[in-house]
mmCIF file of C-alpha atoms in Angstrom:
data_model
loop_
_atom_site.group_PDB
_atom_site.id
_atom_site.type_symbol
_atom_site.label_atom_id
_atom_site.label_comp_id
_atom_site.label_asym_id
_atom_site.label_seq_id
_atom_site.Cartn_x
_atom_site.Cartn_y
_atom_site.Cartn_z
ATOM 1 C CA MET T 1 137.530 53.152 82.045
ATOM 2 C CA ASP T 2 135.964 56.506 81.509
ATOM 3 C CA ASP T 3 133.389 58.261 83.777
ATOM 4 C CA ARG T 4 130.407 57.540 81.571
ATOM 5 C CA LEU T 5 130.878 53.778 81.674
ATOM 6 C CA LEU T 6 131.473 53.889 85.439
ATOM 7 C CA VAL T 7 128.338 55.936 85.893
ATOM 8 C CA GLU T 8 126.325 53.544 83.822
ATOM 9 C CA GLN T 9 127.504 50.572 85.857
ATOM 10 C CA SER T 10 126.934 52.399 89.205
ATOM 11 C CA ALA T 11 123.372 53.121 88.049
ATOM 12 C CA GLN T 12 122.895 49.328 87.731
ATOM 13 C CA ASN T 13 123.862 48.997 91.428
ATOM 14 C CA ASN T 14 127.454 48.058 90.798
ATOM 15 C CA THR T 15 129.215 49.433 93.932
ATOM 16 C CA ASP T 16 132.660 48.426 92.617
ATOM 17 C CA ALA T 17 132.308 50.766 89.776
ATOM 18 C CA PHE T 18 131.098 53.552 92.086
ATOM 19 C CA ARG T 19 134.042 52.821 94.349
ATOM 20 C CA LEU T 20 136.355 53.611 91.358
ATOM 21 C CA LEU T 21 134.519 56.877 90.945
ATOM 22 C CA ILE T 22 135.030 57.722 94.642
ATOM 23 C CA LEU T 23 138.741 56.932 94.419
ATOM 24 C CA ARG T 24 138.963 59.070 91.260
ATOM 25 C CA TYR T 25 137.212 62.157 92.695
ATOM 26 C CA GLN T 26 137.633 61.929 96.493
ATOM 27 C CA ARG T 27 140.699 64.307 96.488
ATOM 28 C CA MET T 28 138.913 66.787 94.306
ATOM 29 C CA VAL T 29 135.831 66.783 96.592
ATOM 30 C CA PHE T 30 137.887 67.094 99.747
ATOM 31 C CA SER T 31 139.868 69.894 98.216
ATOM 32 C CA TYR T 32 136.795 71.702 97.122
ATOM 33 C CA LEU T 33 135.102 71.373 100.500
ATOM 34 C CA GLY T 34 138.330 72.596 102.047
ATOM 35 C CA ASN T 35 137.625 75.992 100.681
ATOM 36 C CA PHE T 36 134.613 76.393 103.000
ATOM 37 C CA GLN T 37 136.670 76.445 106.184
ATOM 38 C CA LEU T 38 134.779 73.710 107.930
ATOM 39 C CA PRO T 39 135.858 71.683 110.857
ATOM 40 C CA VAL T 40 137.601 68.407 109.928
ATOM 41 C CA GLN T 41 134.846 66.084 111.034
ATOM 42 C CA VAL T 42 132.135 68.037 109.220
ATOM 43 C CA LEU T 43 134.276 68.064 106.043
ATOM 44 C CA GLU T 44 134.487 64.333 106.073
ATOM 45 C CA ASP T 45 130.795 64.045 106.745
ATOM 46 C CA LEU T 46 129.947 66.320 103.909
ATOM 47 C CA ALA T 47 132.364 64.506 101.494
ATOM 48 C CA GLN T 48 130.680 61.207 102.448
ATOM 49 C CA GLU T 49 127.273 62.682 101.953
ATOM 50 C CA THR T 50 128.327 64.166 98.565
ATOM 51 C CA PHE T 51 129.122 60.602 97.329
ATOM 52 C CA LEU T 52 126.049 59.088 98.927
ATOM 53 C CA ARG T 53 123.756 61.605 97.244
ATOM 54 C CA ALA T 54 125.538 61.113 94.099
ATOM 55 C CA TYR T 55 124.999 57.344 94.236
ATOM 56 C CA ARG T 56 121.310 57.695 95.222
ATOM 57 C CA ASN T 57 120.663 60.050 92.296
ATOM 58 C CA ILE T 58 123.075 58.617 89.756
ATOM 59 C CA THR T 59 120.296 57.941 87.415
ATOM 60 C CA ASP T 60 119.541 61.717 87.201
ATOM 61 C CA PHE T 61 123.158 62.350 85.847
ATOM 62 C CA ASP T 62 122.989 62.897 82.292
ATOM 63 C CA SER T 63 126.338 63.040 80.523
ATOM 64 C CA GLU T 64 124.543 63.851 77.259
ATOM 65 C CA LYS T 65 123.688 67.246 78.537
ATOM 66 C CA GLY T 66 127.352 68.105 78.462
ATOM 67 C CA ALA T 67 128.110 68.236 82.093
ATOM 68 C CA SER T 68 131.119 66.218 83.352
ATOM 69 C CA PHE T 69 130.614 63.865 86.402
ATOM 70 C CA SER T 70 133.105 65.916 88.392
ATOM 71 C CA THR T 71 131.114 69.188 87.808
ATOM 72 C CA TRP T 72 127.865 67.325 88.858
ATOM 73 C CA LEU T 73 129.661 66.075 91.966
ATOM 74 C CA ILE T 74 131.051 69.444 92.866
ATOM 75 C CA THR T 75 127.664 70.906 92.502
ATOM 76 C CA ILE T 76 126.352 68.466 95.086
ATOM 77 C CA ALA T 77 129.352 69.217 97.381
ATOM 78 C CA ARG T 78 128.774 72.973 96.964
ATOM 79 C CA ASN T 79 124.958 72.747 97.939
ATOM 80 C CA LEU T 80 125.838 70.630 100.934
ATOM 81 C CA ALA T 81 128.669 73.046 102.060
ATOM 82 C CA ILE T 82 126.519 76.126 101.679
ATOM 83 C CA ASN T 83 123.621 74.570 103.616
ATOM 84 C CA GLU T 84 126.048 73.534 106.424
ATOM 85 C CA LYS T 85 127.530 76.925 106.567
ATOM 86 C CA ALA T 86 124.071 78.421 106.968
ATOM 87 C CA LYS T 87 123.240 76.023 109.612
ATOM 88 C CA MET T 88 126.470 76.696 111.476
ATOM 89 C CA SER T 89 126.022 80.448 111.389
ATOM 90 C CA ARG T 90 122.394 79.951 112.666
ATOM 91 C CA ARG T 91 123.758 77.930 115.496
ATOM 92 C CA GLU T 92 126.327 80.565 116.247
ATOM 93 C CA LYS T 93 123.660 83.289 116.337
ATOM 94 C CA HIS T 94 121.635 81.105 118.784
ATOM 95 C CA SER T 95 124.572 80.487 120.999
ATOM 96 C CA GLY T 96 125.293 84.274 121.326
ATOM 97 C CA GLY T 97 127.768 84.649 118.422
ATOM 98 C CA SER T 98 130.585 82.734 120.107
ATOM 99 C CA ARG T 99 132.682 80.994 117.598
ATOM 100 C CA ASP T 100 133.485 77.276 118.056
ATOM 101 C CA GLU T 101 137.066 76.704 118.866
ATOM 102 C CA ASN T 102 137.248 73.953 116.187
ATOM 103 C CA HIS T 103 135.708 76.194 113.589
ATOM 104 C CA GLY T 104 138.290 77.039 110.872
ATOM 105 C CA ARG T 105 141.285 74.982 111.166
ATOM 106 C CA ASN T 106 143.268 77.652 109.450
ATOM 107 C CA GLU T 107 141.632 81.063 109.547
ATOM 108 C CA LYS T 108 141.696 82.922 106.266
ATOM 109 C CA SER T 109 140.127 86.097 105.207
ATOM 110 C CA PRO T 110 136.942 85.868 103.149
ATOM 111 C CA GLN T 111 138.913 87.351 100.239
ATOM 112 C CA ASP T 112 141.533 84.508 100.482
ATOM 113 C CA ILE T 113 138.684 81.980 100.504
ATOM 114 C CA LEU T 114 136.984 83.471 97.517
ATOM 115 C CA GLU T 115 140.225 83.697 95.641
ATOM 116 C CA LYS T 116 140.970 80.005 96.380
ATOM 117 C CA ARG T 117 137.488 78.947 95.239
ATOM 118 C CA ASN T 118 137.915 80.966 92.048
ATOM 119 C CA LEU T 119 141.226 79.457 91.391
ATOM 120 C CA TYR T 120 139.739 76.005 91.960
ATOM 121 C CA SER T 121 136.915 76.703 89.523
ATOM 122 C CA ARG T 122 139.206 77.933 86.816
ATOM 123 C CA VAL T 123 141.592 74.860 87.135
ATOM 124 C CA HIS T 124 138.539 72.533 87.275
ATOM 125 C CA ASP T 125 137.148 74.172 84.136
ATOM 126 C CA ALA T 126 140.542 73.873 82.351
ATOM 127 C CA ILE T 127 140.571 70.175 83.170
ATOM 128 C CA ASN T 128 137.063 69.770 81.824
ATOM 129 C CA GLN T 129 138.027 71.332 78.520
ATOM 130 C CA LEU T 130 140.434 68.502 77.852
ATOM 131 C CA PRO T 131 139.278 66.020 75.116
ATOM 132 C CA GLU T 132 137.699 62.945 76.799
ATOM 133 C CA LYS T 133 140.599 60.426 76.509
ATOM 134 C CA PHE T 134 143.165 62.960 77.759
ATOM 135 C CA HIS T 135 140.734 64.160 80.537
ATOM 136 C CA THR T 136 140.462 60.605 81.963
ATOM 137 C CA ALA T 137 144.279 60.091 81.756
ATOM 138 C CA VAL T 138 144.953 63.455 83.451
ATOM 139 C CA ILE T 139 142.304 62.855 86.147
ATOM 140 C CA LEU T 140 143.591 59.477 86.835
ATOM 141 C CA SER T 141 147.135 60.694 87.111
ATOM 142 C CA TYR T 142 146.448 63.535 89.397
ATOM 143 C CA PHE T 143 143.620 62.287 91.661
ATOM 144 C CA ASP T 144 143.489 58.481 91.484
ATOM 145 C CA GLU T 145 145.582 56.344 93.663
ATOM 146 C CA LEU T 146 146.338 53.928 90.858
ATOM 147 C CA SER T 147 149.704 53.258 89.228
ATOM 148 C CA ILE T 148 150.121 53.745 85.387
ATOM 149 C CA GLU T 149 150.185 49.913 85.052
ATOM 150 C CA GLU T 150 146.833 49.562 86.910
ATOM 151 C CA ILE T 151 145.343 52.436 84.810
ATOM 152 C CA ALA T 152 146.411 50.614 81.666
ATOM 153 C CA GLN T 153 144.793 47.394 82.922
ATOM 154 C CA ILE T 154 141.534 49.155 83.694
ATOM 155 C CA GLU T 155 141.637 51.072 80.451
ATOM 156 C CA GLU T 156 142.581 47.897 78.551
ATOM 157 C CA CYS T 157 145.338 49.618 76.659
ATOM 158 C CA PRO T 158 149.153 49.366 76.732
ATOM 159 C CA VAL T 159 151.129 51.299 79.427
ATOM 160 C CA GLY T 160 152.788 53.297 76.688
ATOM 161 C CA THR T 161 149.344 54.555 75.514
ATOM 162 C CA VAL T 162 148.499 55.721 78.982
ATOM 163 C CA LYS T 163 151.835 57.487 79.413
ATOM 164 C CA SER T 164 151.539 59.273 76.144
ATOM 165 C CA ARG T 165 147.844 60.382 76.954
ATOM 166 C CA VAL T 166 149.004 61.718 80.397
ATOM 167 C CA PHE T 167 151.884 63.596 78.636
ATOM 168 C CA ARG T 168 149.598 65.020 75.825
ATOM 169 C CA GLY T 169 146.759 65.789 78.312
ATOM 170 C CA LYS T 170 149.058 67.716 80.612
ATOM 171 C CA GLN T 171 150.589 69.612 77.622
ATOM 172 C CA ILE T 172 147.069 70.640 76.534
ATOM 173 C CA LEU T 173 146.127 71.516 80.129
ATOM 174 C CA ARG T 174 149.171 73.704 80.426
ATOM 175 C CA GLN T 175 148.333 75.517 77.196
ATOM 176 C CA ILE T 176 144.773 76.190 78.421
ATOM 177 C CA LEU T 177 146.015 77.490 81.815
ATOM 178 C CA GLU T 178 148.615 79.635 79.991
ATOM 179 C CA ARG T 179 145.934 81.223 77.888
ATOM 180 C CA GLU T 180 144.044 81.842 81.133
ATOM 181 C CA ASN T 181 147.193 83.533 82.523
ATOM 182 C CA MET T 182 147.407 81.088 85.341
ATOM 183 C CA LEU T 183 150.883 79.847 84.375
ATOM 184 C CA MET L 1 180.384 53.286 71.094
ATOM 185 C CA LYS L 2 176.617 52.744 70.690
ATOM 186 C CA ASN L 3 174.485 55.061 72.797
ATOM 187 C CA SER L 4 171.773 53.056 74.518
ATOM 188 C CA ARG L 5 170.162 55.974 76.181
ATOM 189 C CA ARG L 6 166.361 56.119 76.136
ATOM 190 C CA PRO L 7 164.785 58.581 73.619
ATOM 191 C CA CYS L 8 163.793 62.008 74.999
ATOM 192 C CA HIS L 9 160.100 61.522 74.383
ATOM 193 C CA LEU L 10 159.959 58.410 76.592
ATOM 194 C CA ILE L 11 161.789 60.201 79.354
ATOM 195 C CA GLN L 12 159.422 63.150 79.047
ATOM 196 C CA GLU L 13 156.437 60.865 79.284
ATOM 197 C CA ASP L 14 157.724 59.361 82.476
ATOM 198 C CA ILE L 15 158.240 62.881 83.829
ATOM 199 C CA ALA L 16 154.628 63.681 82.982
ATOM 200 C CA CYS L 17 153.435 60.550 84.696
ATOM 201 C CA GLY L 18 155.564 61.326 87.914
ATOM 202 C CA ARG L 19 157.476 58.018 87.585
ATOM 203 C CA GLU L 20 160.641 57.205 89.337
ATOM 204 C CA LEU L 21 163.503 57.885 86.904
ATOM 205 C CA SER L 22 166.761 56.006 86.636
ATOM 206 C CA GLN L 23 170.103 57.592 87.482
ATOM 207 C CA GLU L 24 170.942 57.718 83.758
ATOM 208 C CA ASP L 25 167.662 59.495 82.911
ATOM 209 C CA ARG L 26 168.188 62.009 85.676
ATOM 210 C CA GLN L 27 171.663 62.800 84.344
ATOM 211 C CA HIS L 28 170.369 63.064 80.916
ATOM 212 C CA ILE L 29 167.776 65.597 82.032
ATOM 213 C CA LEU L 30 170.461 67.813 83.494
ATOM 214 C CA SER L 31 172.336 67.898 80.165
ATOM 215 C CA CYS L 32 169.335 68.055 77.764
ATOM 216 C CA SER L 33 167.574 71.409 77.454
ATOM 217 C CA ALA L 34 164.429 69.901 75.974
ATOM 218 C CA CYS L 35 163.955 67.427 78.800
ATOM 219 C CA SER L 36 164.953 69.855 81.502
ATOM 220 C CA GLU L 37 162.481 72.372 80.176
ATOM 221 C CA THR L 38 159.701 69.779 80.005
ATOM 222 C CA ALA L 39 160.452 68.804 83.608
ATOM 223 C CA ALA L 40 160.284 72.332 84.800
ATOM 224 C CA ARG L 41 156.968 72.973 82.909
ATOM 225 C CA PHE L 42 155.268 69.901 84.258
ATOM 226 C CA GLU L 43 156.511 70.580 87.788
ATOM 227 C CA GLU L 44 155.049 74.031 87.655
ATOM 228 C CA LEU L 45 151.743 72.666 86.267
ATOM 229 C CA ASP L 46 151.552 69.788 88.852
ATOM 230 C CA SER L 47 152.304 72.162 91.721
ATOM 231 C CA LEU L 48 149.574 74.522 90.671
ATOM 232 C CA VAL L 49 146.929 71.639 90.161
ATOM 233 C CA ARG L 50 147.955 69.835 93.357
ATOM 234 C CA ASN L 51 148.033 73.055 95.343
ATOM 235 C CA VAL L 52 144.684 74.276 94.144
ATOM 236 C CA MET L 53 142.906 70.884 93.860
ATOM 237 C CA GLY L 54 144.820 68.445 95.918
ATOM 238 C CA ALA L 55 143.847 67.589 99.513
ATOM 239 C CA ASP L 56 144.528 64.881 102.086
ATOM 240 C CA VAL L 57 141.885 62.237 102.098
ATOM 241 C CA PRO L 58 141.303 60.236 105.232
ATOM 242 C CA SER L 59 142.484 56.659 104.717
ATOM 243 C CA GLY L 60 139.878 54.168 103.941
ATOM 244 C CA PHE L 61 137.351 56.857 102.973
ATOM 245 C CA ALA L 62 136.151 55.221 99.750
ATOM 246 C CA ASP L 63 135.580 51.946 101.639
ATOM 247 C CA ARG L 64 133.528 53.690 104.340
ATOM 248 C CA VAL L 65 131.242 55.328 101.757
ATOM 249 C CA VAL L 66 130.814 51.860 99.916
ATOM 250 C CA VAL L 67 130.016 50.242 103.303
ATOM 251 C CA GLN L 68 127.386 52.905 103.973
ATOM 252 C CA ILE L 69 125.864 52.474 100.478
ATOM 253 C CA GLU L 70 125.633 48.694 100.858
ATOM 254 C CA ALA L 71 124.056 49.144 104.376
ATOM 255 C CA GLU L 72 121.547 51.444 102.714
ATOM 256 C CA LYS L 73 120.871 48.993 100.063
ATOM 257 C CA ARG L 74 120.346 46.207 102.542
ATOM 258 C CA ARG L 75 117.983 48.374 104.577
ATOM 259 C CA GLU L 76 115.958 49.078 101.380
ATOM 260 C CA ASP L 77 115.947 45.391 100.428
ATOM 261 C CA SER L 78 114.696 44.380 103.886
ATOM 262 C CA PHE L 79 112.030 47.147 103.757
ATOM 263 C CA PHE L 80 110.565 45.559 100.729
ATOM 264 C CA ALA L 81 111.200 42.047 101.941
ATOM 265 C CA ARG L 82 109.329 42.804 105.081
ATOM 266 C CA ARG L 83 106.408 44.094 103.092
ATOM 267 C CA ARG L 84 106.374 41.324 100.518
ATOM 268 C CA PRO L 85 104.515 38.846 102.731
ATOM 269 C CA PHE L 86 102.056 41.626 103.633
ATOM 270 C CA LEU L 87 101.285 42.368 99.964
ATOM 271 C CA GLU L 88 101.131 38.675 99.233
ATOM 272 C CA ARG L 89 98.671 38.128 102.108
ATOM 273 C CA ILE L 90 96.567 40.884 100.731
ATOM 274 C CA PHE L 91 96.578 39.726 97.028
ATOM 275 C CA PHE L 92 96.292 36.083 97.785
ATOM 276 C CA SER L 93 93.804 36.195 100.656
ATOM 277 C CA ARG L 94 90.506 34.424 100.316
ATOM 278 C CA ALA L 95 88.526 37.597 100.780
ATOM 279 C CA VAL L 96 90.300 39.305 97.941
ATOM 280 C CA GLN L 97 89.864 36.257 95.665
ATOM 281 C CA TRP L 98 86.073 36.117 96.452
ATOM 282 C CA ALA L 99 85.827 39.815 95.817
ATOM 283 C CA LEU L 100 87.390 39.456 92.320
ATOM 284 C CA VAL L 101 85.021 36.498 91.569
ATOM 285 C CA VAL L 102 82.025 38.537 92.608
ATOM 286 C CA ILE L 103 83.227 41.555 90.559
ATOM 287 C CA GLY L 104 83.632 39.345 87.522
ATOM 288 C CA LEU L 105 80.237 37.718 87.990
ATOM 289 C CA THR L 106 78.455 41.027 88.500
ATOM 290 C CA PHE L 107 80.132 42.469 85.370
ATOM 291 C CA GLY L 108 79.126 39.347 83.375
ATOM 292 C CA LEU L 109 75.549 39.531 84.646
ATOM 293 C CA PHE L 110 75.341 43.161 83.774
ATOM 294 C CA LYS L 111 76.364 42.414 80.196
ATOM 295 C CA ILE L 112 73.826 39.662 79.909
ATOM 296 C CA LEU L 113 71.045 41.771 81.199
ATOM 297 C CA ARG L 114 72.006 44.633 78.878
ATOM 298 C CA PHE L 115 71.934 42.074 75.957
ATOM 299 C CA PHE L 116 68.498 40.837 76.744
ATOM 300 C CA ALA L 117 67.298 44.359 77.404
ATOM 301 C CA GLY L 118 68.056 45.049 73.717
ATOM 302 C CA GLY L 119 71.173 47.256 74.233
#
C-alpha cells in the first residue's frame, strides 16, 4: 500500500492506516532526531509528538505538491527538534550554563553532527528520487518491520513482484548514490 | 546430471531483500562472480543506509502513539458530546422558539404594512 493511500485513509480517521505509516517511518524519524544529540527520553517524546502532529494535520499534507510523506514528516521532526534545542539552551543559560549530565548520550563535535545530518539528507533525497513503486518497496524493506510475505499481502501482489521491486529499487538507489559519490 | 540450482536472479533478489539463504545458495554465491559482486554491492548499500538512517526504536512505540491519538479523539468526541445537550437546550428551548415566531410575525407584518402603504 503506498503512502498516498495510507495518508488518505488516515485523513478519514483510520488509525490502523496511520499505524502502518508510523511503523514505516518510525526508524527514519528516530534516526533523524538522533542527529540532534538529545537525551533519550526527550528524543522519544519528540518522535511521538512528530507523529501526533502529523496525524492532527494530515489533511494539510498534499502529495500533489510533490513532497513525499517522509519529507513532510522529517520537516515536522526538524522544527520540533530545533525548538527543543533552543528551549534547552535557554534553560542551560538560566541555570548558570551547567550542562545536564544526561545531555548528549554520545558527545560529538558540531562538525560531526552537521556532517551526519548532511549525510542523512543526501540519502533521504536519494531514496525520494526513486520511482514510486520502487520507493515504497525500498522503504518497506529498510524501515518497516514487515516480512516480504506481509508486504506482498498488503500490496496485493505476488511475493516475487515485491522481491524484484526491492532488487530493482536498491539497484537504482545505488546508482543515485554512486552519482553523488557516496558509494 | 541435471542441475537443480536456483537461477542467479532469484538468488540476487533474495540477497537484496535480506532473506535467509540456503546452504546451497550460499555455496553458489562463493563460486559465482555475478552473485558475489551483487551481494557485496548490496551489503555496502545496506550498511550506508542503515548507518545513516537506521536507529533503534523503543518497542511498542507505534502502539503508544496510536493509544495517544485514540485518547485525543475520545477527548474531542466527549468535548462535543458534552456540548451537544447545551446546544440542543438553546435551540430547542421555548424562549428561542417564541423568539423565532415573533421574528417571523414581525417580518410578515412589515411586508403587509409596506404592501398597503403602496410600496
